[in-house]
mmCIF file of C-alpha atoms in Angstrom:
data_model
loop_
_atom_site.group_PDB
_atom_site.id
_atom_site.type_symbol
_atom_site.label_atom_id
_atom_site.label_comp_id
_atom_site.label_asym_id
_atom_site.label_seq_id
_atom_site.Cartn_x
_atom_site.Cartn_y
_atom_site.Cartn_z
ATOM 1 C CA MET A 1 72.014 36.119 165.273
ATOM 2 C CA PRO A 2 72.761 34.875 161.788
ATOM 3 C CA PRO A 3 76.399 33.566 162.095
ATOM 4 C CA LYS A 4 79.223 34.763 159.580
ATOM 5 C CA ALA A 5 78.766 32.974 155.929
ATOM 6 C CA LYS A 6 80.969 30.425 155.017
ATOM 7 C CA ALA A 7 82.440 29.930 151.574
ATOM 8 C CA GLY A 8 80.859 27.072 149.843
ATOM 9 C CA GLY A 9 77.835 24.982 151.039
ATOM 10 C CA LYS A 10 77.234 21.617 151.790
ATOM 11 C CA GLY A 11 73.897 21.226 152.459
ATOM 12 C CA ILE A 12 72.737 20.660 148.695
ATOM 13 C CA ARG A 13 75.010 18.454 146.636
ATOM 14 C CA GLY A 14 74.496 17.861 143.059
ATOM 15 C CA GLU A 15 76.471 15.523 140.912
ATOM 16 C CA PRO A 16 80.033 16.462 140.403
ATOM 17 C CA LYS A 17 80.419 18.147 137.312
ATOM 18 C CA GLY A 18 83.222 20.030 135.505
ATOM 19 C CA PRO A 19 84.322 23.651 135.991
ATOM 20 C CA GLU A 20 81.585 26.069 134.504
ATOM 21 C CA PRO A 21 82.737 28.345 131.673
ATOM 22 C CA ALA A 22 83.891 31.665 132.133
ATOM 23 C CA PRO A 23 81.097 34.260 131.681
ATOM 24 C CA GLU A 24 81.548 36.648 128.834
ATOM 25 C CA THR A 25 78.785 39.315 129.410
ATOM 26 C CA VAL A 26 77.386 40.894 132.574
ATOM 27 C CA GLY A 27 74.284 38.972 132.424
ATOM 28 C CA GLU A 28 76.071 35.633 132.285
ATOM 29 C CA ARG A 29 78.133 36.504 135.142
ATOM 30 C CA THR A 30 75.009 37.781 137.075
ATOM 31 C CA ILE A 31 73.400 34.299 136.572
ATOM 32 C CA GLN A 32 76.473 32.570 137.521
ATOM 33 C CA ARG A 33 76.682 34.412 140.756
ATOM 34 C CA PHE A 34 73.139 33.888 141.459
ATOM 35 C CA TYR A 35 73.548 30.257 141.404
ATOM 36 C CA GLN A 36 76.952 30.333 143.287
ATOM 37 C CA THR A 37 74.886 32.011 146.236
ATOM 38 C CA ASN A 38 71.669 30.154 145.814
ATOM 39 C CA PRO A 39 72.972 26.301 145.516
ATOM 40 C CA ALA A 40 69.424 24.956 145.985
ATOM 41 C CA GLU A 41 67.875 26.817 143.025
ATOM 42 C CA LYS A 42 70.117 24.934 140.103
ATOM 43 C CA ARG A 43 69.056 21.734 141.674
ATOM 44 C CA LEU A 44 65.633 22.706 142.265
ATOM 45 C CA GLU A 45 65.391 23.991 138.307
ATOM 46 C CA GLU A 46 66.447 20.645 136.915
ATOM 47 C CA VAL A 47 64.666 18.093 139.019
ATOM 48 C CA GLY A 48 61.661 20.019 140.620
ATOM 49 C CA PHE A 49 60.861 20.002 144.279
ATOM 50 C CA PRO A 50 59.440 16.248 144.380
ATOM 51 C CA GLY A 51 62.830 15.177 142.981
ATOM 52 C CA LEU A 52 64.891 16.539 145.646
ATOM 53 C CA THR A 53 66.000 14.197 148.309
ATOM 54 C CA SER A 54 64.894 14.770 152.022
ATOM 55 C CA GLN A 55 68.232 16.332 153.033
ATOM 56 C CA GLU A 56 68.025 18.731 149.933
ATOM 57 C CA ARG A 57 64.488 19.591 150.700
ATOM 58 C CA THR A 58 65.187 20.489 154.307
ATOM 59 C CA ALA A 59 68.266 22.800 153.175
ATOM 60 C CA TYR A 60 66.161 24.293 150.610
ATOM 61 C CA THR A 61 63.527 25.054 152.894
ATOM 62 C CA HIS A 62 66.188 26.505 155.477
ATOM 63 C CA THR A 63 67.733 28.891 152.923
ATOM 64 C CA LYS A 64 64.332 30.355 152.278
ATOM 65 C CA LEU A 65 63.668 30.960 155.677
ATOM 66 C CA ILE A 66 67.256 32.730 156.286
ATOM 67 C CA LEU A 67 66.017 36.274 155.057
ATOM 68 C CA PRO A 68 62.474 36.427 156.966
ATOM 69 C CA ILE A 69 63.706 35.184 160.076
ATOM 70 C CA ALA A 70 66.986 37.378 160.085
ATOM 71 C CA GLU A 71 64.802 40.334 159.523
ATOM 72 C CA ARG A 72 62.434 39.225 162.413
ATOM 73 C CA ARG A 73 59.556 38.594 160.153
ATOM 74 C CA ILE A 74 59.025 34.984 161.296
ATOM 75 C CA PRO A 75 59.018 35.125 165.313
ATOM 76 C CA LEU A 76 60.766 32.305 166.948
ATOM 77 C CA SER A 77 61.711 31.424 170.454
ATOM 78 C CA ASN A 78 65.385 32.077 171.565
ATOM 79 C CA LYS A 79 65.876 28.270 171.642
ATOM 80 C CA ALA A 80 64.396 27.589 168.442
ATOM 81 C CA GLU A 81 66.264 30.508 166.625
ATOM 82 C CA ARG A 82 69.543 29.203 168.115
ATOM 83 C CA GLU A 83 68.793 25.723 166.849
ATOM 84 C CA TYR A 84 67.786 27.032 163.483
ATOM 85 C CA TRP A 85 71.069 29.169 163.115
ATOM 86 C CA LYS A 86 73.182 26.225 164.306
ATOM 87 C CA GLN A 87 71.794 24.047 161.458
ATOM 88 C CA VAL A 88 72.219 26.754 158.939
ATOM 89 C CA SER A 89 76.056 26.952 159.983
ATOM 90 C CA LYS A 90 76.102 23.484 160.082
ATOM 91 C CA ASP A 91 74.981 22.959 156.387
ATOM 92 C CA GLY A 92 77.189 25.716 155.161
ATOM 93 C CA LEU A 93 73.986 27.431 153.594
ATOM 94 C CA PRO A 94 74.568 30.936 152.108
ATOM 95 C CA ILE A 95 73.606 33.848 154.284
ATOM 96 C CA ARG A 96 73.771 36.595 151.563
ATOM 97 C CA ARG A 97 72.068 35.655 148.346
ATOM 98 C CA LEU A 98 71.878 37.588 144.964
ATOM 99 C CA ARG A 99 68.645 37.833 143.317
ATOM 100 C CA LYS A 100 68.183 36.192 139.794
ATOM 101 C CA ASN A 101 66.123 38.911 138.056
ATOM 102 C CA TYR A 102 68.568 41.928 138.808
ATOM 103 C CA ASN A 103 68.002 44.733 136.220
ATOM 104 C CA TRP A 104 71.160 46.511 135.151
ATOM 105 C CA GLY A 105 69.096 48.936 133.052
ATOM 106 C CA ARG A 106 69.964 50.530 129.703
ATOM 107 C CA ASP A 107 72.609 52.888 128.443
ATOM 108 C CA ARG A 108 72.163 55.949 126.601
ATOM 109 C CA SER A 109 71.537 54.188 123.190
ATOM 110 C CA GLY A 110 68.797 51.900 124.787
ATOM 111 C CA ARG A 111 71.167 48.755 125.081
ATOM 112 C CA ASP A 112 70.714 46.511 127.744
ATOM 113 C CA ILE A 113 73.813 46.570 130.060
ATOM 114 C CA ALA A 114 73.495 43.090 131.131
ATOM 115 C CA THR A 115 74.567 42.288 127.249
ATOM 116 C CA TYR A 116 77.926 44.165 128.003
ATOM 117 C CA ARG A 117 81.251 42.193 127.459
ATOM 118 C CA LEU A 118 82.944 42.295 130.923
ATOM 119 C CA GLU A 119 85.660 44.572 129.643
ATOM 120 C CA ASP A 120 83.530 47.042 128.289
ATOM 121 C CA PHE A 121 81.536 47.121 131.660
ATOM 122 C CA GLN A 122 84.880 47.641 133.320
ATOM 123 C CA GLN A 123 85.229 50.715 131.469
ATOM 124 C CA ARG A 124 81.968 52.092 132.000
ATOM 125 C CA THR A 125 82.333 51.559 135.854
ATOM 126 C CA LEU A 126 85.699 53.358 135.679
ATOM 127 C CA LYS A 127 84.068 56.096 133.948
ATOM 128 C CA HIS A 128 81.091 56.275 136.812
ATOM 129 C CA ALA A 129 84.122 56.283 139.338
ATOM 130 C CA ARG A 130 85.779 59.008 137.513
ATOM 131 C CA LEU A 131 82.843 61.179 137.178
ATOM 132 C CA SER A 132 81.846 60.914 140.955
ATOM 133 C CA ALA A 133 85.415 61.837 142.005
ATOM 134 C CA LEU A 134 85.365 64.892 139.683
ATOM 135 C CA ASP A 135 81.756 65.957 141.052
ATOM 136 C CA ILE A 136 83.177 65.799 144.526
ATOM 137 C CA LEU A 137 86.057 68.100 143.502
ATOM 138 C CA HIS A 138 83.629 70.196 141.693
ATOM 139 C CA ARG A 139 81.123 70.580 145.005
ATOM 140 C CA GLN A 140 84.293 71.577 146.954
ATOM 141 C CA PHE A 141 85.038 74.283 144.311
ATOM 142 C CA LEU A 142 81.808 75.864 144.620
ATOM 143 C CA SER A 143 81.724 75.554 148.305
ATOM 144 C CA LYS A 144 85.112 77.296 148.507
ATOM 145 C CA ARG A 145 83.995 80.016 145.854
ATOM 146 C CA GLN A 146 81.002 80.692 147.902
ATOM 147 C CA THR A 147 83.019 81.171 151.201
ATOM 148 C CA SER A 148 85.322 83.372 149.420
ATOM 149 C CA LEU A 149 82.636 85.590 148.101
ATOM 150 C CA ALA A 150 80.907 85.689 151.576
ATOM 151 C CA HIS A 151 84.364 87.065 152.865
ATOM 152 C CA GLY A 152 85.100 89.314 150.020
ATOM 153 C CA GLY A 153 87.857 87.288 148.629
ATOM 154 C CA GLU A 154 88.495 86.004 145.399
ATOM 155 C CA LEU A 155 89.643 82.330 143.677
ATOM 156 C CA SER A 156 92.924 81.977 142.167
ATOM 157 C CA GLU A 157 93.191 82.227 138.412
ATOM 158 C CA GLN A 158 94.635 78.588 138.632
ATOM 159 C CA GLU A 159 91.778 77.194 140.623
ATOM 160 C CA ILE A 160 89.393 78.624 138.044
ATOM 161 C CA ILE A 161 91.508 77.018 135.435
ATOM 162 C CA ASP A 162 91.295 73.780 137.054
ATOM 163 C CA GLU A 163 87.746 74.128 137.590
ATOM 164 C CA LYS A 164 87.121 74.711 133.626
ATOM 165 C CA THR A 165 89.326 71.686 132.614
ATOM 166 C CA ARG A 166 87.382 69.644 135.502
ATOM 167 C CA ARG A 167 83.934 70.861 134.019
ATOM 168 C CA ARG A 168 85.186 69.779 130.193
ATOM 169 C CA GLU A 169 85.848 66.294 131.412
ATOM 170 C CA MET A 170 82.824 65.784 133.210
ATOM 171 C CA SER A 171 80.577 67.119 130.257
ATOM 172 C CA ALA A 172 82.608 64.500 128.092
ATOM 173 C CA LEU A 173 81.731 61.759 130.776
ATOM 174 C CA LYS A 174 78.187 62.712 131.123
ATOM 175 C CA ARG A 175 77.713 62.798 127.161
ATOM 176 C CA ASP A 176 79.418 59.269 127.077
ATOM 177 C CA LEU A 177 77.600 57.732 129.628
ATOM 178 C CA TYR A 178 74.029 59.668 129.534
ATOM 179 C CA GLY A 179 74.172 61.298 126.047
ATOM 180 C CA GLU A 180 73.759 64.820 127.801
ATOM 181 C CA ILE A 181 74.520 67.734 125.915
ATOM 182 C CA PRO A 182 75.826 70.495 127.961
ATOM 183 C CA GLY A 183 74.789 74.236 127.433
ATOM 184 C CA SER A 184 77.518 76.520 126.171
ATOM 185 C CA LEU A 185 78.267 78.109 129.538
ATOM 186 C CA ALA A 186 78.633 74.301 131.011
ATOM 187 C CA ASN A 187 82.312 74.756 131.278
ATOM 188 C CA ASP A 188 82.653 78.171 132.759
ATOM 189 C CA PRO A 189 82.379 78.161 136.372
ATOM 190 C CA GLU A 190 82.345 82.189 136.287
ATOM 191 C CA TRP A 191 78.633 81.590 135.352
ATOM 192 C CA ASP A 192 77.708 78.562 137.219
ATOM 193 C CA ASP A 193 74.704 78.901 139.666
ATOM 194 C CA VAL A 194 73.796 82.046 137.937
ATOM 195 C CA ILE A 195 69.981 82.373 138.186
ATOM 196 C CA PRO A 196 68.241 83.812 135.466
ATOM 197 C CA ILE A 197 66.414 86.954 135.786
ATOM 198 C CA PRO A 198 62.689 86.260 134.554
ATOM 199 C CA HIS A 199 61.547 88.810 131.920
ATOM 200 C CA SER A 200 58.009 89.415 130.972
ATOM 201 C CA GLU A 201 56.841 92.051 128.646
ATOM 202 C CA PRO A 202 53.401 93.614 128.211
ATOM 203 C CA ALA A 203 51.308 92.471 125.254
ATOM 204 C CA ASP A 204 51.790 95.926 123.438
ATOM 205 C CA ALA A 205 55.611 96.107 124.079
ATOM 206 C CA LEU A 206 56.370 95.984 120.278
ATOM 207 C CA ALA A 207 54.140 98.829 119.174
ATOM 208 C CA LYS A 208 55.229 100.852 121.851
ATOM 209 C CA ILE A 209 58.914 100.394 120.648
ATOM 210 C CA ALA A 210 57.734 101.191 117.173
ATOM 211 C CA TYR A 211 55.756 104.228 117.956
ATOM 212 C CA PRO A 212 56.082 107.241 120.071
ATOM 213 C CA ASP A 213 53.392 107.865 123.019
ATOM 214 C CA ASP A 214 51.517 110.249 120.826
ATOM 215 C CA TYR A 215 50.737 107.575 118.241
ATOM 216 C CA ALA A 216 49.997 105.104 120.703
ATOM 217 C CA GLU A 217 46.522 103.069 120.168
ATOM 218 C CA GLY A 218 43.555 105.166 121.848
ATOM 219 C CA ARG A 219 45.412 108.255 121.439
ATOM 220 C CA LEU A 220 45.302 109.073 117.891
ATOM 221 C CA THR A 221 42.438 111.422 118.378
ATOM 222 C CA SER A 222 44.455 113.883 120.335
ATOM 223 C CA ILE A 223 46.663 114.442 117.213
ATOM 224 C CA VAL A 224 46.199 117.654 115.048
ATOM 225 C CA ILE A 225 46.460 117.076 111.313
ATOM 226 C CA VAL A 226 47.996 120.200 109.647
ATOM 227 C CA PRO A 227 47.235 120.279 105.882
#
C-alpha cells in the first residue's frame, strides 16, 4: 500500500538555486509543476544518467517504479513491497506525478491553450464552470417540464422566462468557448427537443400542383379537344 505523499522530496538534491521565476503562461506553469513532482527528471536532463550519484540513481529508479508497483504491474512479495514503500517514504519521493507532455488542446480559433496567460486561462475556466452550472439547471428544467406534461400540468411563466434567459447565456458562452452558432429557436424552451417530422415528396409533386389530374402525364389521350 503506497504511503501518503509528503510535501517536498529529499531523495534527489541538486545544487542550491535561487527561487524560480513565476510562470506567466499555462504551459510554463505545467512545466514547473512537472519538475516539482518529478525532481529526478530535471537533474537527469542536466547531467544524464551516468552523471547521477549512486544515491540519485537509486532514488530515480525507485521513482520510476512507484506507479507500476502501485498498480500491481510488478509483483512483489509482501515483505519486498513493505520495504520498497518504506524506502519511498524515507526518501520523500513523490507518489503522484504529473506528465510533462500534457496537451491542453486548442480553442475555437485554433490557438494552443498552453500559450494562454494565467489570468486569461482563469477567465476561461470560470466560463466553463458557469456553462456547466447552467447546463445542470437546464436539464432540471427539461425534467420538470416532462413531469408536468405527463401529469397534465404546465410550467409557470416565470420558469419559462428563466429558461429563456438561461438559454441565451448558454448560447453566448458556447459561442465564446467553442464558436458554436445556435439556431433561431435555440433560445426558446417551448421548441426545445421538438423532433422534426420527416417530409418526403414524390418525384412528380410539382407537376401535380401545376396541373389538374386530367392533365397529368399519361392521361392526355383521354382529353377531348373541341374545335
